[in-house]
PDB file of C-alpha atoms in Angstrom:
ATOM      1  CA  UNK A   1     -54.972 -26.030 -37.700  1.00 39.00           C
ATOM      2  CA  UNK A   2     -56.727 -27.331 -34.601  1.00 57.00           C
ATOM      3  CA  UNK A   3     -58.693 -24.931 -32.386  1.00 62.00           C
ATOM      4  CA  UNK A   4     -57.126 -24.673 -28.967  1.00 63.00           C
ATOM      5  CA  UNK A   5     -59.434 -24.403 -25.960  1.00 74.00           C
ATOM      6  CA  UNK A   6     -58.521 -22.280 -22.979  1.00 79.00           C
ATOM      7  CA  UNK A   7     -59.941 -21.315 -19.623  1.00 88.00           C
ATOM      8  CA  UNK A   8     -61.011 -17.798 -18.710  1.00 93.00           C
ATOM      9  CA  UNK A   9     -60.224 -16.313 -15.332  1.00 93.00           C
ATOM     10  CA  UNK A  10     -61.044 -12.976 -13.742  1.00 96.00           C
ATOM     11  CA  UNK A  11     -58.783 -11.038 -11.386  1.00 96.00           C
ATOM     12  CA  UNK A  12     -59.224  -7.785  -9.501  1.00 95.00           C
ATOM     13  CA  UNK A  13     -56.648  -5.229  -8.419  1.00 95.00           C
ATOM     14  CA  UNK A  14     -58.433  -3.820  -5.381  1.00 94.00           C
ATOM     15  CA  UNK A  15     -57.235  -0.566  -3.837  1.00 93.00           C
ATOM     16  CA  UNK A  16     -57.882   0.759  -0.336  1.00 91.00           C
ATOM     17  CA  UNK A  17     -58.293   4.462   0.525  1.00 89.00           C
ATOM     18  CA  UNK A  18     -54.482   4.790   0.874  1.00 89.00           C
ATOM     19  CA  UNK A  19     -53.940   3.443  -2.667  1.00 91.00           C
ATOM     20  CA  UNK A  20     -52.552   0.081  -1.539  1.00 92.00           C
ATOM     21  CA  UNK A  21     -53.365  -3.169  -3.404  1.00 94.00           C
ATOM     22  CA  UNK A  22     -54.923  -6.203  -1.717  1.00 93.00           C
ATOM     23  CA  UNK A  23     -52.992  -9.470  -2.074  1.00 94.00           C
ATOM     24  CA  UNK A  24     -53.821 -12.832  -0.533  1.00 92.00           C
ATOM     25  CA  UNK A  25     -51.669 -15.867   0.217  1.00 92.00           C
ATOM     26  CA  UNK A  26     -52.888 -19.266  -0.961  1.00 86.00           C
ATOM     27  CA  UNK A  27     -53.092 -22.342   1.223  1.00 82.00           C
ATOM     28  CA  UNK A  28     -49.761 -23.880   2.257  1.00 74.00           C
ATOM     29  CA  UNK A  29     -49.578 -26.321  -0.662  1.00 73.00           C
ATOM     30  CA  UNK A  30     -49.058 -23.429  -3.102  1.00 70.00           C
ATOM     31  CA  UNK A  31     -47.817 -20.508  -0.947  1.00 78.00           C
ATOM     32  CA  UNK A  32     -48.382 -17.995  -3.781  1.00 86.00           C
ATOM     33  CA  UNK A  33     -49.418 -14.404  -3.163  1.00 92.00           C
ATOM     34  CA  UNK A  34     -52.109 -13.251  -5.591  1.00 92.00           C
ATOM     35  CA  UNK A  35     -54.897 -10.775  -6.158  1.00 94.00           C
ATOM     36  CA  UNK A  36     -58.516 -11.946  -5.738  1.00 94.00           C
ATOM     37  CA  UNK A  37     -60.017 -13.878  -8.623  1.00 94.00           C
ATOM     38  CA  UNK A  38     -60.387 -17.251 -10.245  1.00 92.00           C
ATOM     39  CA  UNK A  39     -61.708 -19.305 -13.131  1.00 91.00           C
ATOM     40  CA  UNK A  40     -65.131 -18.827 -14.640  1.00 95.00           C
ATOM     41  CA  UNK A  41     -67.602 -21.642 -14.208  1.00 94.00           C
ATOM     42  CA  UNK A  42     -69.332 -23.106 -17.300  1.00 91.00           C
ATOM     43  CA  UNK A  43     -71.800 -20.621 -18.855  1.00 92.00           C
ATOM     44  CA  UNK A  44     -70.862 -17.906 -16.316  1.00 94.00           C
ATOM     45  CA  UNK A  45     -70.417 -14.333 -17.538  1.00 95.00           C
ATOM     46  CA  UNK A  46     -67.259 -12.401 -16.736  1.00 94.00           C
ATOM     47  CA  UNK A  47     -69.221  -9.994 -14.522  1.00 93.00           C
ATOM     48  CA  UNK A  48     -70.960 -12.805 -12.627  1.00 96.00           C
ATOM     49  CA  UNK A  49     -67.700 -14.716 -12.228  1.00 96.00           C
ATOM     50  CA  UNK A  50     -65.920 -11.698 -10.800  1.00 96.00           C
ATOM     51  CA  UNK A  51     -68.775 -11.007  -8.378  1.00 95.00           C
ATOM     52  CA  UNK A  52     -68.779 -14.646  -7.245  1.00 96.00           C
ATOM     53  CA  UNK A  53     -64.997 -14.802  -6.798  1.00 94.00           C
ATOM     54  CA  UNK A  54     -64.854 -11.536  -4.831  1.00 93.00           C
ATOM     55  CA  UNK A  55     -67.675 -12.641  -2.541  1.00 92.00           C
ATOM     56  CA  UNK A  56     -66.142 -16.105  -2.038  1.00 92.00           C
ATOM     57  CA  UNK A  57     -62.595 -14.892  -1.427  1.00 91.00           C
ATOM     58  CA  UNK A  58     -63.131 -11.611   0.440  1.00 90.00           C
ATOM     59  CA  UNK A  59     -66.841 -11.435   1.395  1.00 88.00           C
ATOM     60  CA  UNK A  60     -66.939  -8.053  -0.376  1.00 87.00           C
ATOM     61  CA  UNK A  61     -69.076  -6.956  -3.342  1.00 88.00           C
ATOM     62  CA  UNK A  62     -67.796  -5.733  -6.690  1.00 90.00           C
ATOM     63  CA  UNK A  63     -66.540  -2.125  -6.370  1.00 91.00           C
ATOM     64  CA  UNK A  64     -68.745   0.602  -7.846  1.00 91.00           C
ATOM     65  CA  UNK A  65     -65.794   2.065  -9.775  1.00 94.00           C
ATOM     66  CA  UNK A  66     -64.709  -1.227 -11.405  1.00 93.00           C
ATOM     67  CA  UNK A  67     -62.743  -0.762 -14.654  1.00 96.00           C
ATOM     68  CA  UNK A  68     -61.365  -3.231 -17.178  1.00 96.00           C
ATOM     69  CA  UNK A  69     -57.559  -2.991 -17.208  1.00 96.00           C
ATOM     70  CA  UNK A  70     -56.357  -5.688 -19.596  1.00 96.00           C
ATOM     71  CA  UNK A  71     -56.930  -9.138 -21.079  1.00 95.00           C
ATOM     72  CA  UNK A  72     -54.015 -11.435 -21.768  1.00 92.00           C
ATOM     73  CA  UNK A  73     -53.310 -15.133 -22.342  1.00 91.00           C
ATOM     74  CA  UNK A  74     -50.867 -16.988 -20.103  1.00 87.00           C
ATOM     75  CA  UNK A  75     -49.882 -20.599 -19.558  1.00 88.00           C
ATOM     76  CA  UNK A  76     -51.007 -21.595 -16.062  1.00 79.00           C
ATOM     77  CA  UNK A  77     -49.043 -23.802 -13.659  1.00 77.00           C
ATOM     78  CA  UNK A  78     -50.664 -26.888 -15.227  1.00 81.00           C
ATOM     79  CA  UNK A  79     -49.401 -25.887 -18.681  1.00 84.00           C
ATOM     80  CA  UNK A  80     -52.853 -24.873 -19.957  1.00 85.00           C
ATOM     81  CA  UNK A  81     -53.555 -21.619 -21.798  1.00 89.00           C
ATOM     82  CA  UNK A  82     -55.697 -19.253 -19.737  1.00 90.00           C
ATOM     83  CA  UNK A  83     -57.200 -15.891 -20.704  1.00 93.00           C
ATOM     84  CA  UNK A  84     -56.947 -13.555 -17.713  1.00 93.00           C
ATOM     85  CA  UNK A  85     -59.380 -10.644 -17.596  1.00 96.00           C
ATOM     86  CA  UNK A  86     -58.006  -8.013 -15.194  1.00 97.00           C
ATOM     87  CA  UNK A  87     -60.094  -5.334 -13.473  1.00 97.00           C
ATOM     88  CA  UNK A  88     -59.346  -2.642 -10.899  1.00 96.00           C
ATOM     89  CA  UNK A  89     -61.478  -0.859  -8.355  1.00 95.00           C
ATOM     90  CA  UNK A  90     -61.590   0.748  -4.926  1.00 93.00           C
ATOM     91  CA  UNK A  91     -62.799  -1.065  -1.861  1.00 84.00           C
ATOM     92  CA  UNK A  92     -64.703   0.760   0.819  1.00 72.00           C
ATOM     93  CA  UNK A  93     -62.932   0.724   4.144  1.00 68.00           C
ATOM     94  CA  UNK A  94     -64.181  -2.300   5.963  1.00 66.00           C
ATOM     95  CA  UNK A  95     -63.361  -5.744   7.094  1.00 76.00           C
ATOM     96  CA  UNK A  96     -62.766  -8.488   4.583  1.00 82.00           C
ATOM     97  CA  UNK A  97     -63.160 -12.156   5.420  1.00 86.00           C
ATOM     98  CA  UNK A  98     -60.825 -14.608   3.698  1.00 86.00           C
ATOM     99  CA  UNK A  99     -62.110 -17.876   2.298  1.00 86.00           C
ATOM    100  CA  UNK A 100     -60.586 -21.203   3.256  1.00 85.00           C
ATOM    101  CA  UNK A 101     -58.541 -21.005   0.008  1.00 85.00           C
ATOM    102  CA  UNK A 102     -56.263 -18.397   1.588  1.00 86.00           C
ATOM    103  CA  UNK A 103     -54.276 -18.184   4.797  1.00 87.00           C
ATOM    104  CA  UNK A 104     -53.339 -14.497   4.909  1.00 88.00           C
ATOM    105  CA  UNK A 105     -53.984 -11.128   3.290  1.00 90.00           C
ATOM    106  CA  UNK A 106     -52.171  -7.820   3.255  1.00 91.00           C
ATOM    107  CA  UNK A 107     -52.222  -4.449   1.572  1.00 91.00           C
ATOM    108  CA  UNK A 108     -49.073  -3.511  -0.367  1.00 93.00           C
ATOM    109  CA  UNK A 109     -47.908  -0.215  -1.825  1.00 92.00           C
ATOM    110  CA  UNK A 110     -47.548   0.130  -5.586  1.00 76.00           C
TER     111      UNK A 110
END
């Protein structure tokens, strides 16, 4: 049996003080709503990748109360297997700044 390679991505369910979850809309070519996160770079740890993605996409640091929620393998939109590592945490009230990868953000109720 051949070993199958897969990518690893990190995602964060970020909650505000009212318990709402942050979602962000991708650039017009995709139009997907998603939580902050992305693929790890070569030789990057999960913790470093999450910190980098949160800073790039929201300009906010990793929450102090960050917890691992789940790890699962999906097939991404390119048909490649991807291991998603999902975290959750609370964001301090404050202003986030979206990266140029996203066109909109909003907080939604559970």
